[in-house]
Every structure is written in C-alpha cells, then in structure tokens.
Amino acid sequence: MHASSLSTAESSDMAFSGPIYQNKRMIRDTNKKPSWTNPFDNKWLENWHKILAENVSETERKIQETRKSLEEVKEIGKQQQECKEKLVDKSLIEEVSEDEAIGEELDSFPPLTPQMMDEIEKALNGGQQLETLVDAFNITLTRKDIQTLKDMTWLNDEVINYYFNLLMERSKKVEPSIHIFNTFFYPRLLKVGHKGLARWTRKVDLFAVDLIMIPIHLGMHWCLAVVDNRNKTITYYDSLLGDNQQCTHALRDYLASEHLAKKSAPLDIQNWKLIVKKDIPEQLNGCDCGVFACKYAEYVSQDKPFDFDQSDMPYFRRRMIWEMINKTLL
C-alpha cells in the first residue's frame, strides 16, 4: 500500500499511536487538550538551590585561596627585592680592602659575591638530587637536603643539625663556648627522660660550657631552646611567639638530673629562670621557622643582639647554602 492511499484520519491516528514523548523538562499529555506541565516539585527545587549554594561557597573559597596565594607571591617578591638591596655587588667589594673596617651592617650581612652566588646556584641545581655535596660532623648533605634552603621551603633535620655543628665548631675558636644537641634530643627527652639520654653526655660536661643549644621540632615547626650556664637561664625562642612551658620545664628537670648524676650534688634550680622570649624577630609566613631558629642560634652563639627580620630570610637561605658547602660561617 502506498502512503498516498492512507486516509487523513488514519494518518492522524498513527501519529499518536506510539509512546508518549518525554524529556527531562516537559511531558506531553494526549488524554486531554495538549498542554505543557512542569514536573519539578518544591523539594527538587530546594535541593537544587542547596547545590547551587554549595557551589557558590566552594567558588568563593577558591577565590580566597587564590587571593592569598597572590598575596604570598607579592610578599616573596618584596622580600627578594629587599634581599637584593643587602647583597653588595662586585664593584663595592673591590672598593673595600681587606684591611678596612667594613661597618656593623656588613658584619651582620656580609656580601655574597657573584662567585659565591654561582656556587650557591650550582649546589641547588647543578646535578642529581641524591648527589653528595658535603660530608662533615658525621652528616652527609645531598643536593636534595640543600634544596630545602630554597625560598618558601621547610628545612629538614640534616640541614638544621649540620648548621648547629658549624656553630659549635666555631665556638672552639671564639667565645662563648657552646654545646649543641641534635634535633632528636628533645623528642627523646620527652619520651624516655634523663635516664634514656645518659650516654649522650659521656664525653662532655654540660656545666663547663657557656651555652647549650637545642633545636626544637614540634612536628611542623622549628624553635630553639638555649641553656645559659653563665646567667642560669633556660630561654625558649619561637618565631611565631608561641609558649612552650613544657619545653623549659623538661630541660630544667633534665639539667637537675644531669647535675646530680655527674656532680653528685643537687642543682640549685631555685636560682634558674625559665624564659619564653617575645621581643624577638617574628616570622610572617608558614615556612621560614627553621631559618629563624638557626639565626637565633647564630646570633646568641656570639652574644649579638638580633638585627634581622622576615625580609632577610631569602638572603640568609642563600648564605647558609654557601656556608654549609664550604664548611665555614661568614
């Protein structure tokens, strides 16, 4: 049968004899006069509004994070610019003879020459990460370790311990005399007490040195504790200006036990002061705590007042790289 032979009525019946057409938004009803109805009830709309609100909140959160990241980038740029102003160029170095007094500021911030900057760059990016760059004080530093001294990076235990050993090595030639404990001392002290640390001082008299320096690692934050036998103080330095009474009390109790074990006499702890320093250079980001702890120690080891701040951290990071690979402090 040809399509042309179908009646108009038959064609009309066939047009609606199949399944009713549906989509996600509208339904066609053939039982009554054709009309369009909205299938979305109030509950569906409420859920949809809730999803939209959550998406808006998430978008706002990401915008805030982006703004914060941009602010941190701007701060890094500002710090690097201020750091450059402290780096004396080659022409100035040539103008200053070895016999000239170069002033207090240059003593605190000795210039990094172009040659030194080349050494620093090579140490950071000149080869494989696991390549050994320096080995001293029973500590091996690889390029991966040195790279923790890049800007906006947390320092690891190896770098902290190596730097503190440089401080103790220098004290053999100049006063005050110091003894350092490594980064594993404090957590072990909290865990096992003085008895578990007896072997750590078999060859040293802690009360015969001027200063005892202990790097303090609090999981994701570095601080410094200093025992001053000259002034009978235990001082805690936190670049975020936090309090840690547990640390100062634990060190005081350790000293008392050590004195009793080595001197066969009690330590007069009543004359000792426990101090948490607040008038110190303050950290303004989330990654420079290790550098602050090292520089607190470096200044205290020379009885020098603090004259640095957050803007000096990029300079100190580069300087520390050069000092470590050359096994000497500037």
mmCIF file of C-alpha atoms in Angstrom:
data_model
loop_
_atom_site.group_PDB
_atom_site.id
_atom_site.type_symbol
_atom_site.label_atom_id
_atom_site.label_comp_id
_atom_site.label_asym_id
_atom_site.label_seq_id
_atom_site.Cartn_x
_atom_site.Cartn_y
_atom_site.Cartn_z
ATOM 1 C CA MET A 1 0.000 0.000 0.000
ATOM 2 C CA HIS A 2 1.272 3.382 -0.932
ATOM 3 C CA ALA A 3 1.469 6.141 1.625
ATOM 4 C CA SER A 4 -0.578 8.305 -0.677
ATOM 5 C CA SER A 5 -3.571 5.970 -0.270
ATOM 6 C CA LEU A 6 -3.835 6.420 3.527
ATOM 7 C CA SER A 7 -6.751 8.481 4.698
ATOM 8 C CA THR A 8 -6.235 11.666 6.633
ATOM 9 C CA ALA A 9 -7.819 10.086 9.755
ATOM 10 C CA GLU A 10 -5.557 7.009 9.601
ATOM 11 C CA SER A 11 -2.507 9.231 9.285
ATOM 12 C CA SER A 12 -3.677 11.198 12.276
ATOM 13 C CA ASP A 13 -4.201 8.036 14.394
ATOM 14 C CA MET A 14 -0.724 6.703 13.551
ATOM 15 C CA ALA A 15 0.887 9.959 14.544
ATOM 16 C CA PHE A 16 -0.197 9.430 18.183
ATOM 17 C CA SER A 17 -0.242 5.615 18.366
ATOM 18 C CA GLY A 18 3.376 5.330 19.642
ATOM 19 C CA PRO A 19 4.755 6.003 23.150
ATOM 20 C CA ILE A 20 4.151 9.403 24.650
ATOM 21 C CA TYR A 21 7.251 11.628 24.082
ATOM 22 C CA GLN A 22 9.018 12.735 27.298
ATOM 23 C CA ASN A 23 12.119 14.746 28.121
ATOM 24 C CA LYS A 24 13.718 15.958 31.353
ATOM 25 C CA ARG A 25 11.786 19.199 31.449
ATOM 26 C CA MET A 26 8.286 18.668 29.992
ATOM 27 C CA ILE A 27 5.663 15.932 29.396
ATOM 28 C CA ARG A 28 3.114 15.895 26.609
ATOM 29 C CA ASP A 29 -0.316 14.660 27.723
ATOM 30 C CA THR A 30 -2.538 13.098 24.974
ATOM 31 C CA ASN A 31 -5.562 12.311 27.175
ATOM 32 C CA LYS A 32 -6.720 15.881 27.112
ATOM 33 C CA LYS A 33 -6.110 19.044 25.236
ATOM 34 C CA PRO A 34 -2.351 19.283 24.599
ATOM 35 C CA SER A 35 -0.612 21.295 27.306
ATOM 36 C CA TRP A 36 2.870 21.576 28.956
ATOM 37 C CA THR A 37 3.394 20.955 32.665
ATOM 38 C CA ASN A 38 6.493 21.485 34.886
ATOM 39 C CA PRO A 39 7.449 18.240 36.732
ATOM 40 C CA PHE A 40 9.705 19.984 39.304
ATOM 41 C CA ASP A 41 8.206 19.938 42.783
ATOM 42 C CA ASN A 42 9.247 22.178 45.708
ATOM 43 C CA LYS A 43 11.539 19.554 47.217
ATOM 44 C CA TRP A 44 13.509 19.218 43.978
ATOM 45 C CA LEU A 45 13.862 22.996 43.766
ATOM 46 C CA GLU A 46 15.059 23.202 47.370
ATOM 47 C CA ASN A 47 17.721 20.549 46.700
ATOM 48 C CA TRP A 48 18.789 22.334 43.527
ATOM 49 C CA HIS A 49 19.081 25.649 45.389
ATOM 50 C CA LYS A 50 21.154 23.889 48.041
ATOM 51 C CA ILE A 51 23.551 22.506 45.405
ATOM 52 C CA LEU A 52 23.886 25.923 43.823
ATOM 53 C CA ALA A 53 24.614 27.493 47.223
ATOM 54 C CA GLU A 54 27.315 24.888 47.933
ATOM 55 C CA ASN A 55 28.893 25.523 44.517
ATOM 56 C CA VAL A 56 28.916 29.267 45.201
ATOM 57 C CA SER A 57 30.556 28.699 48.607
ATOM 58 C CA GLU A 58 33.210 26.455 47.060
ATOM 59 C CA THR A 59 33.894 29.017 44.351
ATOM 60 C CA GLU A 60 34.243 31.777 46.936
ATOM 61 C CA ARG A 61 36.653 29.595 48.940
ATOM 62 C CA LYS A 62 38.830 29.008 45.877
ATOM 63 C CA ILE A 63 38.807 32.730 45.116
ATOM 64 C CA GLN A 64 40.008 33.459 48.662
ATOM 65 C CA GLU A 65 42.767 30.846 48.352
ATOM 66 C CA THR A 66 43.855 32.362 45.047
ATOM 67 C CA ARG A 67 43.942 35.829 46.574
ATOM 68 C CA LYS A 68 46.005 34.506 49.488
ATOM 69 C CA SER A 69 48.457 32.827 47.093
ATOM 70 C CA LEU A 70 48.803 36.053 45.116
ATOM 71 C CA GLU A 71 49.493 37.968 48.325
ATOM 72 C CA GLU A 72 52.189 35.421 49.275
ATOM 73 C CA VAL A 73 53.768 35.754 45.830
ATOM 74 C CA LYS A 74 53.804 39.538 46.202
ATOM 75 C CA GLU A 75 55.377 39.177 49.656
ATOM 76 C CA ILE A 76 58.071 36.862 48.262
ATOM 77 C CA GLY A 77 58.825 39.394 45.541
ATOM 78 C CA LYS A 78 59.074 42.147 48.123
ATOM 79 C CA GLN A 79 61.408 40.044 50.290
ATOM 80 C CA GLN A 80 63.610 39.184 47.327
ATOM 81 C CA GLN A 81 63.854 42.839 46.348
ATOM 82 C CA GLU A 82 64.841 43.809 49.878
ATOM 83 C CA CYS A 83 67.315 40.928 49.889
ATOM 84 C CA LYS A 84 68.943 42.232 46.710
ATOM 85 C CA GLU A 85 69.483 45.571 48.375
ATOM 86 C CA LYS A 86 71.519 43.789 51.048
ATOM 87 C CA LEU A 87 73.667 41.909 48.556
ATOM 88 C CA VAL A 88 76.677 44.069 47.846
ATOM 89 C CA ASP A 89 77.781 43.849 44.210
ATOM 90 C CA LYS A 90 81.230 43.076 42.948
ATOM 91 C CA SER A 91 82.190 46.701 42.405
ATOM 92 C CA LEU A 92 81.579 47.544 46.058
ATOM 93 C CA ILE A 93 83.567 44.514 47.202
ATOM 94 C CA GLU A 94 86.538 45.635 45.130
ATOM 95 C CA GLU A 95 86.362 49.081 46.738
ATOM 96 C CA VAL A 96 86.686 47.636 50.239
ATOM 97 C CA SER A 97 90.184 46.436 51.023
ATOM 98 C CA GLU A 98 90.872 43.542 53.372
ATOM 99 C CA ASP A 99 92.318 45.894 55.967
ATOM 100 C CA GLU A 100 89.357 48.271 56.009
ATOM 101 C CA ALA A 101 86.671 48.134 58.652
ATOM 102 C CA ILE A 102 83.502 47.394 56.697
ATOM 103 C CA GLY A 103 80.962 48.520 59.279
ATOM 104 C CA GLU A 104 78.433 46.891 61.546
ATOM 105 C CA GLU A 105 75.813 46.254 58.843
ATOM 106 C CA LEU A 106 78.247 44.400 56.607
ATOM 107 C CA ASP A 107 79.384 42.361 59.611
ATOM 108 C CA SER A 108 75.811 41.144 60.104
ATOM 109 C CA PHE A 109 75.116 40.816 56.394
ATOM 110 C CA PRO A 110 78.392 40.040 54.616
ATOM 111 C CA PRO A 111 78.011 40.366 50.854
ATOM 112 C CA LEU A 112 77.548 37.357 48.627
ATOM 113 C CA THR A 113 79.860 37.848 45.660
ATOM 114 C CA PRO A 114 78.996 36.758 42.110
ATOM 115 C CA GLN A 115 81.349 33.805 42.552
ATOM 116 C CA MET A 116 79.572 32.787 45.753
ATOM 117 C CA MET A 117 76.180 33.109 44.057
ATOM 118 C CA ASP A 118 77.437 30.813 41.281
ATOM 119 C CA GLU A 119 78.424 28.225 43.892
ATOM 120 C CA ILE A 120 75.007 28.523 45.502
ATOM 121 C CA GLU A 121 73.209 28.079 42.176
ATOM 122 C CA LYS A 122 75.340 25.052 41.326
ATOM 123 C CA ALA A 123 74.594 23.487 44.706
ATOM 124 C CA LEU A 124 70.868 23.950 44.156
ATOM 125 C CA ASN A 125 70.540 22.991 40.503
ATOM 126 C CA GLY A 126 73.833 21.572 39.272
ATOM 127 C CA GLY A 127 73.109 17.847 39.241
ATOM 128 C CA GLN A 128 71.200 14.896 40.649
ATOM 129 C CA GLN A 129 69.187 15.369 43.837
ATOM 130 C CA LEU A 130 70.901 12.498 45.647
ATOM 131 C CA GLU A 131 74.421 13.706 44.796
ATOM 132 C CA THR A 132 76.511 14.219 47.948
ATOM 133 C CA LEU A 133 77.587 17.852 48.215
ATOM 134 C CA VAL A 134 79.330 17.830 51.586
ATOM 135 C CA ASP A 135 80.139 15.369 54.345
ATOM 136 C CA ALA A 136 81.139 16.540 57.831
ATOM 137 C CA PHE A 137 80.227 16.059 61.503
ATOM 138 C CA ASN A 138 79.012 12.540 60.581
ATOM 139 C CA ILE A 139 76.307 14.192 58.471
ATOM 140 C CA THR A 140 76.013 13.811 54.707
ATOM 141 C CA LEU A 141 74.193 16.559 52.838
ATOM 142 C CA THR A 142 72.835 15.796 49.388
ATOM 143 C CA ARG A 143 71.509 18.288 46.863
ATOM 144 C CA LYS A 144 68.009 17.293 47.989
ATOM 145 C CA ASP A 145 68.889 18.387 51.541
ATOM 146 C CA ILE A 146 70.366 21.679 50.345
ATOM 147 C CA GLN A 147 67.252 22.330 48.275
ATOM 148 C CA THR A 148 65.254 22.666 51.494
ATOM 149 C CA LEU A 149 67.004 26.042 51.719
ATOM 150 C CA LYS A 150 65.185 27.269 48.628
ATOM 151 C CA ASP A 151 62.714 30.084 49.261
ATOM 152 C CA MET A 152 59.400 29.089 50.849
ATOM 153 C CA THR A 153 60.650 25.582 51.792
ATOM 154 C CA TRP A 154 60.838 23.863 55.176
ATOM 155 C CA LEU A 155 64.314 22.943 56.418
ATOM 156 C CA ASN A 156 64.927 19.277 57.233
ATOM 157 C CA ASP A 157 66.774 17.676 60.161
ATOM 158 C CA GLU A 158 70.030 17.200 58.266
ATOM 159 C CA VAL A 159 70.335 20.896 57.424
ATOM 160 C CA ILE A 160 69.460 22.004 60.967
ATOM 161 C CA ASN A 161 71.905 19.559 62.573
ATOM 162 C CA TYR A 162 74.710 20.441 60.156
ATOM 163 C CA TYR A 163 74.282 24.175 60.742
ATOM 164 C CA PHE A 164 74.285 23.786 64.524
ATOM 165 C CA ASN A 165 77.513 21.781 64.250
ATOM 166 C CA LEU A 166 79.052 24.688 62.343
ATOM 167 C CA LEU A 167 78.135 26.906 65.296
ATOM 168 C CA MET A 168 79.764 24.549 67.780
ATOM 169 C CA GLU A 169 82.860 24.220 65.589
ATOM 170 C CA ARG A 170 83.282 27.998 65.523
ATOM 171 C CA SER A 171 82.940 28.190 69.309
ATOM 172 C CA LYS A 172 86.153 26.170 69.649
ATOM 173 C CA LYS A 173 87.998 29.257 68.445
ATOM 174 C CA VAL A 174 85.967 32.104 69.924
ATOM 175 C CA GLU A 175 83.833 32.675 72.985
ATOM 176 C CA PRO A 176 81.286 31.866 74.235
ATOM 177 C CA SER A 177 81.801 28.114 74.339
ATOM 178 C CA ILE A 178 78.768 26.096 73.296
ATOM 179 C CA HIS A 179 77.496 22.544 73.158
ATOM 180 C CA ILE A 180 74.701 21.507 70.837
ATOM 181 C CA PHE A 181 72.221 18.659 70.917
ATOM 182 C CA ASN A 182 70.746 17.426 67.659
ATOM 183 C CA THR A 183 67.116 17.538 66.583
ATOM 184 C CA PHE A 184 66.406 14.090 68.058
ATOM 185 C CA PHE A 185 67.318 15.075 71.614
ATOM 186 C CA TYR A 186 64.134 16.874 72.614
ATOM 187 C CA PRO A 187 61.573 14.278 71.439
ATOM 188 C CA ARG A 188 63.643 11.555 73.116
ATOM 189 C CA LEU A 189 63.821 13.601 76.321
ATOM 190 C CA LEU A 190 60.029 13.800 76.412
ATOM 191 C CA LYS A 191 59.756 10.084 75.702
ATOM 192 C CA VAL A 192 62.381 8.498 77.977
ATOM 193 C CA GLY A 193 63.651 11.263 80.288
ATOM 194 C CA HIS A 194 67.209 11.743 81.564
ATOM 195 C CA LYS A 195 67.963 8.046 82.055
ATOM 196 C CA GLY A 196 67.391 7.337 78.386
ATOM 197 C CA LEU A 197 69.881 10.071 77.451
ATOM 198 C CA ALA A 198 72.729 9.240 79.835
ATOM 199 C CA ARG A 199 75.047 8.125 77.016
ATOM 200 C CA TRP A 200 74.624 11.434 75.175
ATOM 201 C CA THR A 201 76.909 13.250 77.622
ATOM 202 C CA ARG A 202 79.542 10.617 78.399
ATOM 203 C CA LYS A 203 82.302 12.789 76.899
ATOM 204 C CA VAL A 204 81.039 16.247 77.777
ATOM 205 C CA ASP A 205 80.486 18.269 80.927
ATOM 206 C CA LEU A 206 77.390 20.329 80.186
ATOM 207 C CA PHE A 207 78.137 22.663 83.083
ATOM 208 C CA ALA A 208 81.612 23.512 81.784
ATOM 209 C CA VAL A 209 80.303 25.272 78.658
ATOM 210 C CA ASP A 210 78.694 28.692 78.461
ATOM 211 C CA LEU A 211 75.722 27.782 76.279
ATOM 212 C CA ILE A 212 73.789 24.635 75.422
ATOM 213 C CA MET A 213 71.695 24.908 72.246
ATOM 214 C CA ILE A 214 68.827 22.597 71.401
ATOM 215 C CA PRO A 215 66.808 22.776 68.166
ATOM 216 C CA ILE A 216 63.172 22.015 68.996
ATOM 217 C CA HIS A 217 60.994 20.318 66.379
ATOM 218 C CA LEU A 218 57.258 20.487 67.039
ATOM 219 C CA GLY A 219 56.041 18.362 64.174
ATOM 220 C CA MET A 220 55.707 21.123 61.572
ATOM 221 C CA HIS A 221 57.504 23.945 63.347
ATOM 222 C CA TRP A 222 61.112 24.653 64.390
ATOM 223 C CA CYS A 223 62.038 26.545 67.556
ATOM 224 C CA LEU A 224 65.167 26.958 69.688
ATOM 225 C CA ALA A 225 65.974 26.434 73.348
ATOM 226 C CA VAL A 226 69.162 27.787 74.943
ATOM 227 C CA VAL A 227 70.605 26.934 78.331
ATOM 228 C CA ASP A 228 72.876 29.723 79.570
ATOM 229 C CA ASN A 229 75.084 28.447 82.390
ATOM 230 C CA ARG A 230 76.560 31.913 82.895
ATOM 231 C CA ASN A 231 73.260 33.579 83.697
ATOM 232 C CA LYS A 232 71.387 30.477 84.879
ATOM 233 C CA THR A 233 68.594 30.815 82.341
ATOM 234 C CA ILE A 234 66.707 28.491 80.026
ATOM 235 C CA THR A 235 65.297 30.545 77.157
ATOM 236 C CA TYR A 236 62.809 29.483 74.507
ATOM 237 C CA TYR A 237 62.723 31.190 71.103
ATOM 238 C CA ASP A 238 59.673 30.723 68.868
ATOM 239 C CA SER A 239 59.415 32.799 65.688
ATOM 240 C CA LEU A 240 55.610 32.560 65.927
ATOM 241 C CA LEU A 241 55.830 33.872 69.526
ATOM 242 C CA GLY A 242 54.251 30.743 70.961
ATOM 243 C CA ASP A 243 54.532 29.486 74.535
ATOM 244 C CA ASN A 244 56.063 26.141 75.441
ATOM 245 C CA GLN A 245 56.315 25.778 79.194
ATOM 246 C CA GLN A 246 56.632 22.027 78.750
ATOM 247 C CA CYS A 247 59.954 22.502 76.986
ATOM 248 C CA THR A 248 61.561 24.834 79.529
ATOM 249 C CA HIS A 249 60.395 22.690 82.457
ATOM 250 C CA ALA A 250 61.605 19.467 80.803
ATOM 251 C CA LEU A 251 65.050 20.986 80.185
ATOM 252 C CA ARG A 252 65.252 22.290 83.751
ATOM 253 C CA ASP A 253 64.447 18.816 85.112
ATOM 254 C CA TYR A 254 66.986 17.290 82.734
ATOM 255 C CA LEU A 255 69.706 19.645 83.978
ATOM 256 C CA ALA A 256 68.864 18.843 87.581
ATOM 257 C CA SER A 257 69.173 15.100 86.901
ATOM 258 C CA GLU A 258 72.377 15.586 84.889
ATOM 259 C CA HIS A 259 73.964 17.660 87.663
ATOM 260 C CA LEU A 260 73.087 15.072 90.270
ATOM 261 C CA ALA A 261 74.464 12.247 88.102
ATOM 262 C CA LYS A 262 77.706 13.982 87.102
ATOM 263 C CA LYS A 263 78.427 16.213 90.122
ATOM 264 C CA SER A 264 76.903 14.046 92.842
ATOM 265 C CA ALA A 265 75.136 17.147 94.126
ATOM 266 C CA PRO A 266 71.728 18.687 93.535
ATOM 267 C CA LEU A 267 71.355 21.645 91.201
ATOM 268 C CA ASP A 268 70.035 24.790 92.834
ATOM 269 C CA ILE A 269 67.138 25.154 90.433
ATOM 270 C CA GLN A 270 65.604 27.945 92.519
ATOM 271 C CA ASN A 271 68.178 30.330 91.061
ATOM 272 C CA TRP A 272 67.370 29.376 87.469
ATOM 273 C CA LYS A 273 64.977 31.437 85.349
ATOM 274 C CA LEU A 274 62.737 29.981 82.667
ATOM 275 C CA ILE A 275 62.110 32.489 79.869
ATOM 276 C CA VAL A 276 59.927 32.470 76.766
ATOM 277 C CA LYS A 277 61.226 35.329 74.630
ATOM 278 C CA LYS A 278 58.698 37.613 72.972
ATOM 279 C CA ASP A 279 60.802 40.597 71.892
ATOM 280 C CA ILE A 280 62.420 38.723 69.001
ATOM 281 C CA PRO A 281 62.233 38.864 65.188
ATOM 282 C CA GLU A 282 58.888 37.420 64.144
ATOM 283 C CA GLN A 283 58.073 35.026 61.327
ATOM 284 C CA LEU A 284 55.419 36.316 58.921
ATOM 285 C CA ASN A 285 54.868 33.225 56.774
ATOM 286 C CA GLY A 286 54.482 29.482 57.198
ATOM 287 C CA CYS A 287 57.845 28.175 56.018
ATOM 288 C CA ASP A 288 60.786 30.155 57.475
ATOM 289 C CA CYS A 289 60.699 28.819 61.048
ATOM 290 C CA GLY A 290 63.812 26.688 60.509
ATOM 291 C CA VAL A 291 65.833 29.628 59.218
ATOM 292 C CA PHE A 292 64.667 31.758 62.147
ATOM 293 C CA ALA A 293 65.716 29.038 64.619
ATOM 294 C CA CYS A 294 69.160 28.787 63.000
ATOM 295 C CA LYS A 295 69.678 32.546 63.009
ATOM 296 C CA TYR A 296 68.508 32.895 66.614
ATOM 297 C CA ALA A 297 71.169 30.315 67.479
ATOM 298 C CA GLU A 298 73.830 32.014 65.333
ATOM 299 C CA TYR A 299 73.289 35.388 66.989
ATOM 300 C CA VAL A 300 73.005 34.003 70.536
ATOM 301 C CA SER A 301 76.197 31.981 69.977
ATOM 302 C CA GLN A 302 78.004 35.310 69.541
ATOM 303 C CA ASP A 303 76.097 37.227 72.224
ATOM 304 C CA LYS A 304 74.841 39.520 69.464
ATOM 305 C CA PRO A 305 71.526 41.398 69.593
ATOM 306 C CA PHE A 306 69.056 40.445 66.881
ATOM 307 C CA ASP A 307 69.103 42.883 63.974
ATOM 308 C CA PHE A 308 67.217 40.933 61.315
ATOM 309 C CA ASP A 309 63.599 40.415 60.310
ATOM 310 C CA GLN A 310 61.422 38.459 57.882
ATOM 311 C CA SER A 311 62.731 40.354 54.851
ATOM 312 C CA ASP A 312 66.237 38.962 55.478
ATOM 313 C CA MET A 313 65.218 35.315 55.111
ATOM 314 C CA PRO A 314 65.980 34.972 51.348
ATOM 315 C CA TYR A 315 69.481 36.363 51.981
ATOM 316 C CA PHE A 316 70.045 34.049 54.970
ATOM 317 C CA ARG A 317 68.905 30.996 52.996
ATOM 318 C CA ARG A 318 71.488 31.632 50.264
ATOM 319 C CA ARG A 319 74.170 32.494 52.758
ATOM 320 C CA MET A 320 73.541 29.276 54.699
ATOM 321 C CA ILE A 321 73.909 27.234 51.497
ATOM 322 C CA TRP A 322 77.323 28.748 50.843
ATOM 323 C CA GLU A 323 78.384 28.296 54.474
ATOM 324 C CA MET A 324 77.373 24.643 54.507
ATOM 325 C CA ILE A 325 79.032 23.575 51.288
ATOM 326 C CA ASN A 326 82.196 25.457 52.346
ATOM 327 C CA LYS A 327 82.071 24.197 55.943
ATOM 328 C CA THR A 328 82.558 27.668 57.393
ATOM 329 C CA LEU A 329 80.457 30.503 58.777
ATOM 330 C CA LEU A 330 80.742 34.003 57.385
#
